[in-house]
């Protein structure tokens, strides 16, 4: 910068030399007085020219300041109380895109030669409970840049080109929090920003015209953010149900018979990847689909990917449903007891040293003495699906035929979540979920010797479904550019069916036979995910997934003196690596490209899954989006008309006889927001390859050992 463009101001002196000499001596003898003058600068400027503010510092506080003449008319708003000269300069320039340096006693102010590159990191948290808020929208409107908070609530924004801006944080059902950022001061701190939940009531008793927020669109094509906070006000079948509520979204259909299974864009429930804190879960319901196995009281956030799936997700071909557990109240203990037509439960929240929390939820089905007509109707529907019911319905009292059917159904689940913030940048969580379903069916038939060969015939059957899963997550925020998430999970699912038949002959009880079927699935997963934002306009994500599958099936049948037993076991390793780049070439365009590569041990092959998505913000309220990607599935659920209670819902692995299923999904959408309304038009196309069906399989051993699983492209 040339000297001709600089203006140097210093306070002039017209005192006579003798007085100046005496004054200098006085200052020399009183250094404390001089220091006090330098450290006692006070001012309050409100929208005045920068030149005027600097002149006040020069004239009133003996400061020597040089600055370019062309910045003198910049509006200035600043205040300072008993500041030093350095703090006064910092305060004046805190909101201006100018920099300064000190040479001797002269402060020089000038325009930067390179653009600013500031960064900010922090965590979005609930003001009332202190728990992190995942998938919150973090945005700087002046620059049109932002981020989405991760599961631990952390966020980071890099390449901020101004020294002062406003950070907006919003989330479904919460007030928008606006925070003023001043750099470089705020760049050094990891910020914890608390946002308050919206109150759905007024000072009066009645509640009218309150907008209830349940979902919002996210930054990926076909992605929907869903908050369980208000779903209790939606219609439900006696039980608040997350999956049943998701069926109200476009592109998601009701399950058969009104069950909670999700059929997303032509897919089946087993083609949905459902994650709880990063852990794949396979048993997601009770009452064979009528009640969700995921307790809504334990869930903070739901993300549904029915369009463009990010490369970090794999193993299913239809959709991804990511559930994030509540962290609970870290400020004070809380508890609640609840009940409805289907179940009753208990929820508790206990803080841990104000840095963590333990939250648990226990739920069990309504006991037999309090079972409602709704409960019994569902129970009869679930259990009344075999040939014995047809025999009972044909009973003729004139022929002394009678049947007695005594079903008993119960379910139970327990979820607990432990979270702790070791440091502001490192947080770990532990999640455990356990569920159990039990159905007992006792039948008695009298007078059906023409069908059953005996006048008195008895059957006793019991079906038990069990699942247990644990997940450990460690989130580390290294700096403004990098963060890492490590997770390990272990999930087991087990289904067992035992039945025995007996008959009465000449007052003697004869054992006719028995059936024992048991299948189990174990999924052990190790994941490492890294996110890097150091490159301008690029967010690079990479990671590895290691999954071990273990499937077992045991079938034992006895018929009189004959006995037949079979056993099969499957083991498979799935190794995956992914790389993804989100590029923002301009404020209106976002392009995301990714590649996922997998190696599956049972078929000894490599599989690639390229993916791309594009979002164009045509206008402030109109967005155009498109995506295309390939997904591969290596595990399938045994579903068919000939399955038994012991094999219903069983999972089997792809082998040389059972192919992998692949799908190429294409999505195109146009979103238009106007006022409180949103119009979404979406078009999709799916091309499924080697679709596996087990329609002719009576037991999984047949499907696993013979190539009779139908393969048909759709």
XYZ file of C-alpha atoms in Angstrom:
714
model
C 0.000 0.000 0.000
C 1.491 3.339 -1.029
C 1.976 6.145 1.417
C -0.107 8.439 -0.759
C -3.191 6.334 -0.007
C -2.659 6.406 3.740
C -3.793 9.106 6.118
C -1.868 9.388 9.389
C -3.501 11.256 12.213
C -1.843 12.344 15.451
C -2.920 14.935 17.997
C -1.171 18.276 17.300
C 0.562 20.284 20.060
C 1.039 24.075 20.160
C 2.350 24.358 23.742
C 5.581 26.274 24.349
C 8.786 24.232 24.696
C 9.169 24.913 28.427
C 5.701 23.638 29.207
C 6.301 20.569 27.065
C 9.517 19.892 28.980
C 7.737 20.140 32.323
C 4.890 17.961 31.097
C 7.316 15.312 29.872
C 8.982 15.265 33.262
C 5.660 14.892 34.992
C 4.771 11.922 32.798
C 8.212 10.419 33.405
C 7.681 10.691 37.152
C 4.136 9.289 36.943
C 4.166 6.194 34.672
C 1.126 4.757 36.421
C -0.897 7.763 35.342
C 0.096 7.215 31.702
C -0.843 3.553 31.814
C -4.186 4.468 33.322
C -4.869 6.855 30.421
C -4.108 4.141 27.852
C -6.318 1.600 29.563
C -9.334 3.836 30.128
C -10.783 4.265 26.665
C -14.585 4.317 26.648
C -16.956 4.979 23.768
C -20.301 3.975 22.304
C -20.696 4.499 18.561
C -23.949 3.856 16.743
C -23.892 3.955 12.948
C -21.326 6.726 12.554
C -18.640 7.002 9.842
C -15.517 5.008 10.612
C -13.402 8.140 10.091
C -15.328 9.920 12.852
C -14.782 7.105 15.318
C -11.078 6.934 14.615
C -10.735 10.718 14.987
C -12.271 10.472 18.468
C -9.636 7.935 19.471
C -6.910 10.170 18.070
C -8.109 13.446 19.568
C -9.418 12.254 22.933
C -7.050 9.383 23.733
C -3.748 10.420 22.048
C -3.677 7.420 19.680
C -1.643 7.402 16.452
C -3.684 5.717 13.698
C -3.055 5.365 9.959
C -5.756 4.137 7.579
C -6.654 4.303 3.856
C -8.642 7.349 2.929
C -11.192 5.283 0.957
C -12.566 3.461 4.029
C -13.495 6.527 6.008
C -17.232 6.418 5.213
C -17.831 2.814 6.305
C -20.636 2.803 8.933
C -19.418 1.946 12.420
C -21.312 0.521 15.390
C -19.180 -0.423 18.392
C -18.781 0.139 22.106
C -16.037 -0.225 24.675
C -15.768 0.437 28.418
C -12.379 1.113 30.062
C -10.503 -0.558 27.209
C -6.845 -0.530 26.324
C -5.748 0.927 22.984
C -5.465 -2.562 21.512
C -8.925 -3.606 22.718
C -10.379 -0.370 21.367
C -9.020 -1.100 17.890
C -10.272 -4.705 18.093
C -13.738 -3.533 19.133
C -13.992 -1.003 16.306
C -12.863 -3.456 13.621
C -14.637 -6.557 14.997
C -17.560 -6.260 12.572
C -15.590 -4.775 9.666
C -13.648 -6.670 7.049
C -10.445 -4.770 7.845
C -7.230 -5.782 9.554
C -4.601 -3.871 11.547
C -1.020 -4.056 12.751
C 0.979 -2.234 15.416
C 4.384 -0.671 14.636
C 5.866 1.120 17.631
C 2.962 3.179 18.909
C 1.217 3.491 15.534
C -1.836 1.409 14.578
C -2.163 0.845 10.823
C -5.555 -0.193 9.409
C -5.788 -1.615 5.890
C -7.781 -3.916 3.616
C -6.739 -7.580 3.640
C -4.722 -8.757 0.641
C -6.380 -12.218 0.772
C -9.971 -13.252 1.613
C -10.714 -14.237 5.192
C -10.858 -17.958 5.942
C -12.457 -18.293 9.346
C -14.126 -21.401 10.766
C -16.592 -22.147 13.535
C -17.396 -25.371 15.362
C -19.885 -26.207 18.044
C -22.748 -28.356 19.213
C -26.515 -27.769 19.013
C -28.201 -28.601 22.319
C -31.672 -28.624 23.824
C -32.103 -25.681 26.187
C -34.440 -27.515 28.565
C -32.649 -30.873 28.798
C -29.069 -30.221 27.711
C -29.105 -33.126 25.243
C -27.486 -32.781 21.794
C -29.747 -32.206 18.801
C -28.851 -34.319 15.751
C -29.489 -33.282 12.150
C -30.183 -29.643 13.027
C -29.863 -27.112 10.213
C -26.902 -24.769 10.861
C -26.817 -21.833 8.449
C -25.179 -18.444 7.844
C -27.718 -16.531 5.710
C -25.333 -13.718 4.729
C -23.010 -16.185 3.018
C -25.486 -18.946 2.111
C -23.250 -21.586 3.717
C -24.060 -24.083 6.425
C -23.903 -27.578 7.826
C -26.094 -30.318 9.297
C -25.298 -31.322 12.865
C -24.202 -34.902 13.319
C -25.704 -37.483 15.669
C -23.796 -36.023 18.608
C -25.084 -32.535 17.746
C -21.692 -31.249 16.556
C -21.254 -29.069 13.485
C -18.526 -27.095 11.729
C -18.468 -24.451 9.007
C -15.240 -23.490 7.251
C -14.138 -20.780 4.811
C -16.182 -17.985 6.384
C -15.143 -14.892 4.434
C -16.324 -12.181 6.858
C -15.322 -11.169 10.369
C -18.888 -10.822 11.607
C -22.001 -12.805 10.714
C -25.109 -14.403 12.192
C -25.370 -18.145 12.769
C -28.900 -19.588 12.584
C -29.720 -23.018 14.044
C -33.116 -24.617 13.438
C -34.680 -28.011 14.055
C -38.157 -29.478 13.762
C -40.273 -28.347 16.717
C -37.694 -25.822 18.012
C -37.355 -22.062 17.881
C -34.725 -20.663 15.520
C -31.626 -19.650 17.470
C -29.620 -16.709 16.092
C -26.066 -16.154 17.340
C -23.740 -13.318 16.311
C -20.241 -14.539 15.463
C -17.182 -12.290 15.764
C -13.914 -13.536 14.316
C -11.208 -14.358 15.088
C -12.453 -14.536 18.703
C -15.172 -17.145 18.093
C -12.893 -19.267 15.937
C -10.883 -20.336 18.967
C -13.814 -21.714 20.963
C -15.957 -24.818 20.574
C -19.413 -23.300 20.992
C -22.375 -24.913 22.733
C -25.536 -23.285 21.401
C -28.818 -24.010 23.163
C -32.120 -23.843 21.287
C -35.533 -23.892 22.935
C -38.410 -26.226 22.041
C -41.534 -24.586 20.708
C -44.373 -24.425 23.219
C -47.631 -25.636 21.715
C -49.824 -23.737 24.143
C -50.772 -20.157 24.883
C -51.589 -18.306 28.066
C -55.220 -19.329 27.663
C -56.534 -22.825 28.205
C -57.543 -23.500 24.604
C -54.993 -24.327 21.934
C -56.027 -23.068 18.532
C -54.097 -22.624 15.335
C -50.868 -24.137 16.650
C -48.675 -25.449 13.855
C -47.330 -28.902 14.676
C -44.044 -29.754 13.031
C -43.420 -33.409 12.269
C -41.074 -33.482 9.306
C -38.908 -31.392 7.039
C -36.938 -31.897 3.875
C -33.209 -32.305 4.236
C -30.288 -31.537 1.958
C -30.281 -34.847 0.049
C -32.726 -35.815 -2.720
C -35.562 -37.913 -1.351
C -34.461 -37.431 2.265
C -36.994 -36.522 4.956
C -36.275 -35.469 8.544
C -38.930 -36.724 10.936
C -39.328 -35.764 14.590
C -41.168 -38.187 16.929
C -41.810 -35.345 19.386
C -45.375 -34.666 18.251
C -46.518 -37.948 16.712
C -48.637 -38.726 19.770
C -51.178 -36.275 18.336
C -51.458 -38.290 15.115
C -54.058 -41.066 14.743
C -52.733 -44.325 16.157
C -53.882 -47.819 17.001
C -53.713 -47.441 20.766
C -49.907 -47.114 20.697
C -47.657 -44.274 19.531
C -45.877 -45.863 16.581
C -42.999 -44.334 14.627
C -43.210 -46.706 11.671
C -46.983 -46.414 11.375
C -46.568 -42.622 11.318
C -43.968 -42.888 8.556
C -46.576 -44.638 6.427
C -48.320 -41.281 6.075
C -45.426 -39.955 4.000
C -45.607 -40.099 0.192
C -43.951 -43.116 -1.356
C -44.417 -45.244 1.788
C -47.334 -47.685 1.815
C -49.217 -49.472 4.570
C -48.250 -53.005 5.405
C -50.525 -55.933 4.698
C -53.415 -56.006 7.155
C -52.462 -52.611 8.549
C -49.155 -53.852 9.985
C -46.246 -51.521 10.657
C -44.029 -52.979 7.923
C -42.771 -50.316 5.510
C -43.159 -50.788 1.761
C -41.106 -47.956 0.288
C -41.254 -47.258 -3.431
C -42.162 -50.798 -4.386
C -39.756 -52.476 -1.997
C -40.502 -54.911 0.811
C -39.767 -54.427 4.529
C -36.627 -56.593 4.398
C -35.160 -54.235 1.762
C -35.072 -51.310 4.223
C -31.878 -50.664 6.172
C -33.026 -49.658 9.665
C -30.321 -48.278 11.953
C -30.550 -47.464 15.648
C -27.540 -45.331 16.618
C -25.667 -46.931 13.733
C -26.694 -50.503 14.662
C -28.670 -52.507 12.062
C -31.863 -53.888 13.601
C -33.839 -56.754 12.102
C -36.819 -57.214 14.427
C -38.766 -53.957 14.301
C -42.232 -54.937 15.502
C -44.393 -56.723 18.045
C -47.637 -58.623 17.512
C -46.297 -59.773 14.129
C -46.316 -56.252 12.739
C -49.189 -54.505 14.503
C -46.992 -52.636 17.006
C -43.599 -51.082 16.390
C -40.740 -52.697 18.247
C -39.017 -49.302 18.516
C -40.397 -47.285 21.420
C -41.153 -43.710 20.336
C -40.261 -42.437 23.825
C -36.647 -43.481 23.226
C -36.136 -41.788 19.844
C -34.989 -38.207 19.252
C -34.735 -38.068 15.459
C -35.653 -40.090 12.363
C -34.010 -39.681 8.952
C -35.627 -41.392 5.957
C -33.623 -41.795 2.728
C -35.983 -42.989 0.010
C -34.164 -41.310 -2.877
C -30.445 -40.692 -3.162
C -28.670 -42.737 -0.493
C -25.283 -41.408 0.669
C -22.375 -43.760 0.048
C -21.910 -44.459 3.750
C -25.066 -46.613 3.680
C -25.175 -50.019 2.042
C -26.533 -53.539 2.290
C -30.168 -52.789 1.357
C -31.720 -51.783 -1.954
C -34.882 -49.864 -1.044
C -34.302 -47.217 1.619
C -32.473 -46.201 4.773
C -34.209 -45.310 8.042
C -31.778 -43.887 10.583
C -33.003 -43.637 14.180
C -31.150 -41.571 16.774
C -31.792 -42.248 20.458
C -32.628 -39.568 22.944
C -29.702 -38.663 25.178
C -31.977 -37.670 28.035
C -31.952 -34.757 30.434
C -28.438 -33.976 31.691
C -29.614 -31.141 33.968
C -32.129 -32.807 36.301
C -33.688 -36.268 36.818
C -37.027 -37.028 35.212
C -39.413 -39.957 35.092
C -42.832 -40.871 33.767
C -45.318 -43.725 33.763
C -47.729 -44.228 30.882
C -50.369 -46.632 29.653
C -52.708 -47.124 26.709
C -54.940 -49.723 25.092
C -51.959 -51.875 24.102
C -49.244 -51.488 26.725
C -47.884 -49.733 29.770
C -44.393 -48.468 30.422
C -41.886 -46.555 32.526
C -39.297 -43.984 31.425
C -36.469 -42.600 33.551
C -33.700 -40.034 32.959
C -30.738 -39.617 35.309
C -27.975 -36.978 34.827
C -24.345 -37.996 35.263
C -22.103 -35.210 36.603
C -23.855 -32.687 34.317
C -21.809 -34.102 31.443
C -23.892 -37.119 30.557
C -27.103 -38.983 31.087
C -28.647 -42.411 31.405
C -32.124 -42.842 29.958
C -34.123 -46.071 30.022
C -37.555 -47.174 28.875
C -39.439 -50.317 29.856
C -42.596 -51.346 28.013
C -44.797 -54.426 28.296
C -48.085 -55.465 26.763
C -51.350 -55.109 28.628
C -51.876 -57.955 31.090
C -54.638 -60.480 30.491
C -56.847 -59.066 33.237
C -56.886 -55.645 31.552
C -56.867 -56.638 27.901
C -59.172 -54.508 25.789
C -61.403 -55.608 22.935
C -58.940 -53.994 20.527
C -56.083 -56.021 21.977
C -58.056 -59.275 21.785
C -59.179 -58.552 18.218
C -55.588 -58.060 17.089
C -54.521 -61.147 19.006
C -57.163 -63.291 17.305
C -56.189 -61.889 13.907
C -52.520 -62.649 14.445
C -53.009 -66.174 15.760
C -55.940 -67.251 13.608
C -54.029 -68.194 10.482
C -53.729 -71.965 10.303
C -55.737 -75.012 9.275
C -56.834 -75.805 12.806
C -59.032 -72.702 12.751
C -60.819 -73.982 9.663
C -61.597 -77.206 11.479
C -62.880 -75.303 14.486
C -65.101 -73.091 12.359
C -66.711 -76.162 10.799
C -67.855 -77.498 14.164
C -71.459 -78.798 14.165
C -73.140 -78.931 17.533
C -75.679 -81.469 16.258
C -72.779 -83.894 15.711
C -71.368 -83.101 19.165
C -68.436 -81.299 17.578
C -66.720 -78.624 19.625
C -63.425 -76.758 19.565
C -61.703 -74.660 22.233
C -59.024 -72.124 21.337
C -57.077 -70.343 24.091
C -54.398 -67.981 22.712
C -52.225 -65.814 24.943
C -49.977 -63.129 23.533
C -47.494 -60.850 25.293
C -44.559 -58.641 24.382
C -41.882 -56.771 26.269
C -39.007 -54.456 25.397
C -36.339 -52.591 27.299
C -34.154 -49.819 25.895
C -31.430 -47.932 27.708
C -29.008 -45.328 26.423
C -25.921 -43.995 28.164
C -24.110 -40.889 26.907
C -21.157 -38.984 28.306
C -19.115 -36.018 27.094
C -15.523 -36.773 28.072
C -14.361 -33.435 26.630
C -16.158 -30.818 24.538
C -14.681 -32.506 21.458
C -15.117 -36.166 22.402
C -18.399 -37.861 23.234
C -19.306 -41.530 23.563
C -22.629 -43.321 23.817
C -23.789 -46.842 24.596
C -27.171 -48.143 23.478
C -28.817 -51.431 24.391
C -32.188 -52.726 23.258
C -33.931 -55.964 24.179
C -37.278 -57.278 22.998
C -39.374 -60.397 23.420
C -42.626 -61.701 21.955
C -44.397 -64.786 23.223
C -47.529 -66.422 21.853
C -49.101 -69.531 23.346
C -51.821 -71.421 21.513
C -53.696 -74.316 23.091
C -56.443 -76.032 21.100
C -58.884 -78.794 21.952
C -61.059 -80.593 19.410
C -63.909 -82.963 20.207
C -65.935 -84.992 17.716
C -63.633 -84.539 14.700
C -62.517 -88.133 14.270
C -63.330 -87.921 10.547
C -60.576 -85.281 10.200
C -58.183 -85.976 13.052
C -58.653 -89.755 13.460
C -59.333 -89.262 17.159
C -62.454 -88.064 18.915
C -60.432 -85.954 21.382
C -57.428 -84.136 19.909
C -55.123 -81.588 21.620
C -52.360 -79.271 20.417
C -50.036 -77.048 22.419
C -47.862 -74.481 20.674
C -45.586 -71.651 21.721
C -43.723 -69.139 19.563
C -41.013 -66.908 20.997
C -39.230 -64.054 19.239
C -36.218 -62.481 20.912
C -33.806 -59.742 19.943
C -30.928 -58.095 21.717
C -28.583 -55.421 20.432
C -25.826 -53.191 21.760
C -24.012 -50.311 20.085
C -21.007 -48.268 21.175
C -20.262 -44.948 19.445
C -17.327 -42.582 19.878
C -17.503 -39.190 18.169
C -14.345 -37.082 17.979
C -14.176 -33.513 16.716
C -10.499 -32.938 15.990
C -10.671 -29.415 14.553
C -12.823 -27.223 12.326
C -12.101 -29.417 9.315
C -12.045 -33.003 10.584
C -14.210 -35.256 12.691
C -14.395 -39.003 13.114
C -17.018 -41.451 14.303
C -16.198 -44.972 15.420
C -18.924 -47.497 16.183
C -19.233 -51.148 17.093
C -22.503 -53.044 17.324
C -23.664 -56.576 18.029
C -27.237 -57.582 17.252
C -28.907 -60.990 17.622
C -32.354 -62.135 16.576
C -33.865 -65.480 17.531
C -37.137 -67.174 16.654
C -38.272 -70.477 18.176
C -41.423 -72.537 17.699
C -42.391 -75.622 19.715
C -45.540 -77.624 19.181
C -46.802 -81.003 20.311
C -49.943 -82.969 19.517
C -51.727 -85.545 21.623
C -54.979 -87.483 21.547
C -57.151 -89.400 23.933
C -57.883 -93.053 23.185
C -59.657 -95.304 25.635
C -59.073 -92.747 28.409
C -55.343 -92.917 27.658
C -53.427 -89.841 26.472
C -51.235 -90.614 23.464
C -48.347 -88.461 22.245
C -48.684 -88.123 18.484
C -45.714 -85.940 17.622
C -43.840 -82.701 18.126
C -42.160 -79.951 16.140
C -39.186 -77.839 17.166
C -37.951 -75.063 14.886
C -35.357 -72.492 15.859
C -33.516 -69.927 13.786
C -31.114 -67.174 14.770
C -29.224 -64.305 13.170
C -26.172 -62.499 14.508
C -24.850 -59.252 13.020
C -21.554 -57.834 14.260
C -20.545 -54.530 12.684
C -17.484 -52.319 12.965
C -17.601 -48.884 11.318
C -15.207 -45.972 10.966
C -16.427 -42.756 9.362
C -14.326 -39.656 8.651
C -15.491 -36.242 7.458
C -13.149 -33.578 6.093
C -14.115 -29.979 5.247
C -10.717 -28.378 4.740
C -11.071 -27.993 0.983
C -13.032 -24.992 -0.229
C -16.520 -25.898 -1.517
C -15.921 -29.599 -0.860
C -16.966 -31.951 1.950
C -15.189 -35.289 1.663
C -16.453 -38.324 3.569
C -14.826 -41.727 3.691
C -15.002 -44.822 5.805
C -14.967 -48.579 6.174
C -17.684 -51.026 7.228
C -16.912 -54.524 8.464
C -19.886 -56.847 9.008
C -19.980 -60.471 10.149
C -23.169 -62.489 9.612
C -24.012 -65.749 11.355
C -27.265 -67.592 10.587
C -28.402 -70.874 12.161
C -31.483 -73.016 11.673
C -32.500 -76.176 13.508
C -35.519 -78.293 12.611
C -36.575 -81.365 14.584
C -39.785 -83.324 14.021
C -41.102 -86.443 15.723
C -44.023 -88.528 14.533
C -44.718 -91.383 16.849
C -41.488 -93.336 17.026
C -39.935 -91.644 14.005
C -37.678 -88.624 14.410
C -36.130 -86.338 11.823
C -33.661 -83.542 12.561
C -31.799 -81.138 10.290
C -29.389 -78.297 10.941
C -27.855 -75.632 8.744
C -25.405 -72.819 9.435
C -24.264 -69.852 7.363
C -21.393 -67.447 7.969
C -20.424 -64.491 5.851
C -18.122 -61.466 5.931
C -18.981 -58.205 4.188
C -16.104 -55.743 3.759
C -17.008 -52.281 2.460
C -15.180 -49.050 1.701
C -16.756 -45.809 0.547
C -15.678 -42.361 -0.621
C -17.962 -39.389 -1.182
C -17.493 -35.771 -2.229
C -20.101 -33.057 -1.798
C -19.217 -30.168 -4.086
C -20.890 -26.757 -3.881
C -19.717 -24.871 -6.988
C -22.109 -22.001 -6.252
C -24.770 -21.005 -3.772
C -27.510 -22.587 -5.883
C -25.865 -25.871 -6.830
C -24.850 -28.906 -4.768
C -23.407 -31.985 -6.468
C -22.697 -35.139 -4.482
C -20.789 -38.046 -5.991
C -19.765 -41.223 -4.260
C -18.583 -44.784 -4.677
C -19.087 -47.749 -2.375
C -17.101 -50.943 -2.898
C -17.908 -54.226 -1.158
C -16.421 -57.689 -0.982
C -18.716 -60.536 0.100
C -17.008 -63.718 1.263
C -19.822 -66.199 0.516
C -19.750 -65.372 -3.198
C -16.099 -64.245 -3.255
C -16.807 -61.208 -5.365
C -16.359 -57.432 -5.457
C -19.377 -55.182 -5.962
C -19.351 -51.483 -6.828
C -22.146 -49.035 -6.046
C -21.668 -45.649 -7.762
C -23.999 -42.838 -6.702
C -24.654 -39.248 -7.735
C -27.144 -36.583 -6.681
C -27.718 -32.976 -7.746
C -29.681 -30.184 -6.060
C -30.416 -26.880 -7.775
C -32.042 -24.051 -5.830
C -33.765 -22.387 -8.763
C -35.468 -19.724 -6.630
C -35.580 -19.011 -2.918
C -38.627 -21.301 -2.600
C -38.212 -23.704 -5.542
C -35.723 -26.574 -5.517
C -34.974 -29.103 -8.227
C -33.316 -32.393 -7.252
C -32.198 -35.584 -8.976
C -30.241 -38.679 -8.007
C -29.164 -42.058 -9.332
C -27.424 -44.866 -7.520
C -26.879 -48.583 -7.318
C -27.405 -50.650 -4.179
C -26.627 -54.312 -3.466
C -28.247 -56.556 -0.832
C -26.589 -59.692 0.574
C -29.189 -60.881 3.097
C -32.841 -61.790 2.527
C -35.892 -62.488 4.636
C -37.794 -65.728 4.168
C -41.356 -64.729 3.324
C -43.940 -67.004 1.734
C -47.318 -68.634 2.075
C -45.783 -71.958 3.085
C -43.572 -70.706 5.881
C -44.240 -71.970 9.388
C -44.237 -70.148 12.699
C -40.636 -71.168 13.225
C -39.423 -69.937 9.839
C -41.647 -66.905 9.377
C -39.463 -63.809 9.061
C -36.220 -65.761 9.066
C -33.137 -64.208 7.436
C -30.871 -66.115 5.033
C -27.591 -65.086 3.403
C -26.743 -64.945 -0.259
C -24.787 -67.992 -1.411
C -23.855 -69.599 -4.707
C -27.467 -70.804 -4.843
C -29.087 -67.566 -3.657
C -27.957 -64.510 -5.638
C -27.351 -61.012 -4.381
C -30.135 -58.583 -5.197
C -29.150 -55.323 -6.872
C -31.198 -52.247 -7.664
C -30.562 -49.112 -9.704
C -32.687 -46.328 -8.224
C -33.437 -43.085 -10.044
C -35.103 -40.102 -8.387
C -36.289 -36.745 -9.709
C -38.136 -34.143 -7.641
C -39.441 -30.587 -7.658
C -40.170 -28.864 -4.327
C -42.134 -25.648 -3.999
C -42.570 -23.879 -0.645
C -45.196 -21.174 -0.250
C -46.116 -19.870 3.184
C -46.986 -22.702 5.564
C -47.443 -25.135 2.673
C -45.069 -27.254 0.663
C -45.744 -28.964 -2.658
C -43.484 -31.884 -3.536
C -43.544 -33.690 -6.874
C -41.342 -36.764 -7.076
C -40.734 -39.296 -9.839
C -38.762 -42.483 -9.304
C -37.763 -45.590 -11.197
C -36.289 -48.816 -9.844
C -34.623 -51.568 -11.824
C -34.136 -54.612 -9.585
C -31.836 -57.428 -10.667
C -31.887 -61.012 -9.304
C -34.865 -60.384 -7.076
C -35.044 -63.298 -4.623
C -38.403 -64.861 -3.745
C -39.058 -67.906 -1.594
C -42.655 -68.527 -2.619
C -42.213 -72.298 -3.059
C -39.991 -72.926 -0.050
C -41.525 -74.576 2.992
C -38.356 -74.489 5.097
C -35.154 -72.510 4.582
C -33.051 -75.652 4.139
C -34.720 -76.218 0.784
C -33.948 -72.673 -0.312
C -30.372 -72.797 0.939
C -29.391 -76.159 -0.517
C -31.156 -76.051 -3.872
C -31.344 -73.397 -6.492
C -35.102 -73.103 -6.445
C -35.270 -69.489 -5.337
C -36.747 -67.688 -8.277
C -34.589 -65.061 -9.928
C -36.395 -62.472 -11.964
C -35.514 -58.930 -12.935
C -38.222 -56.412 -12.264
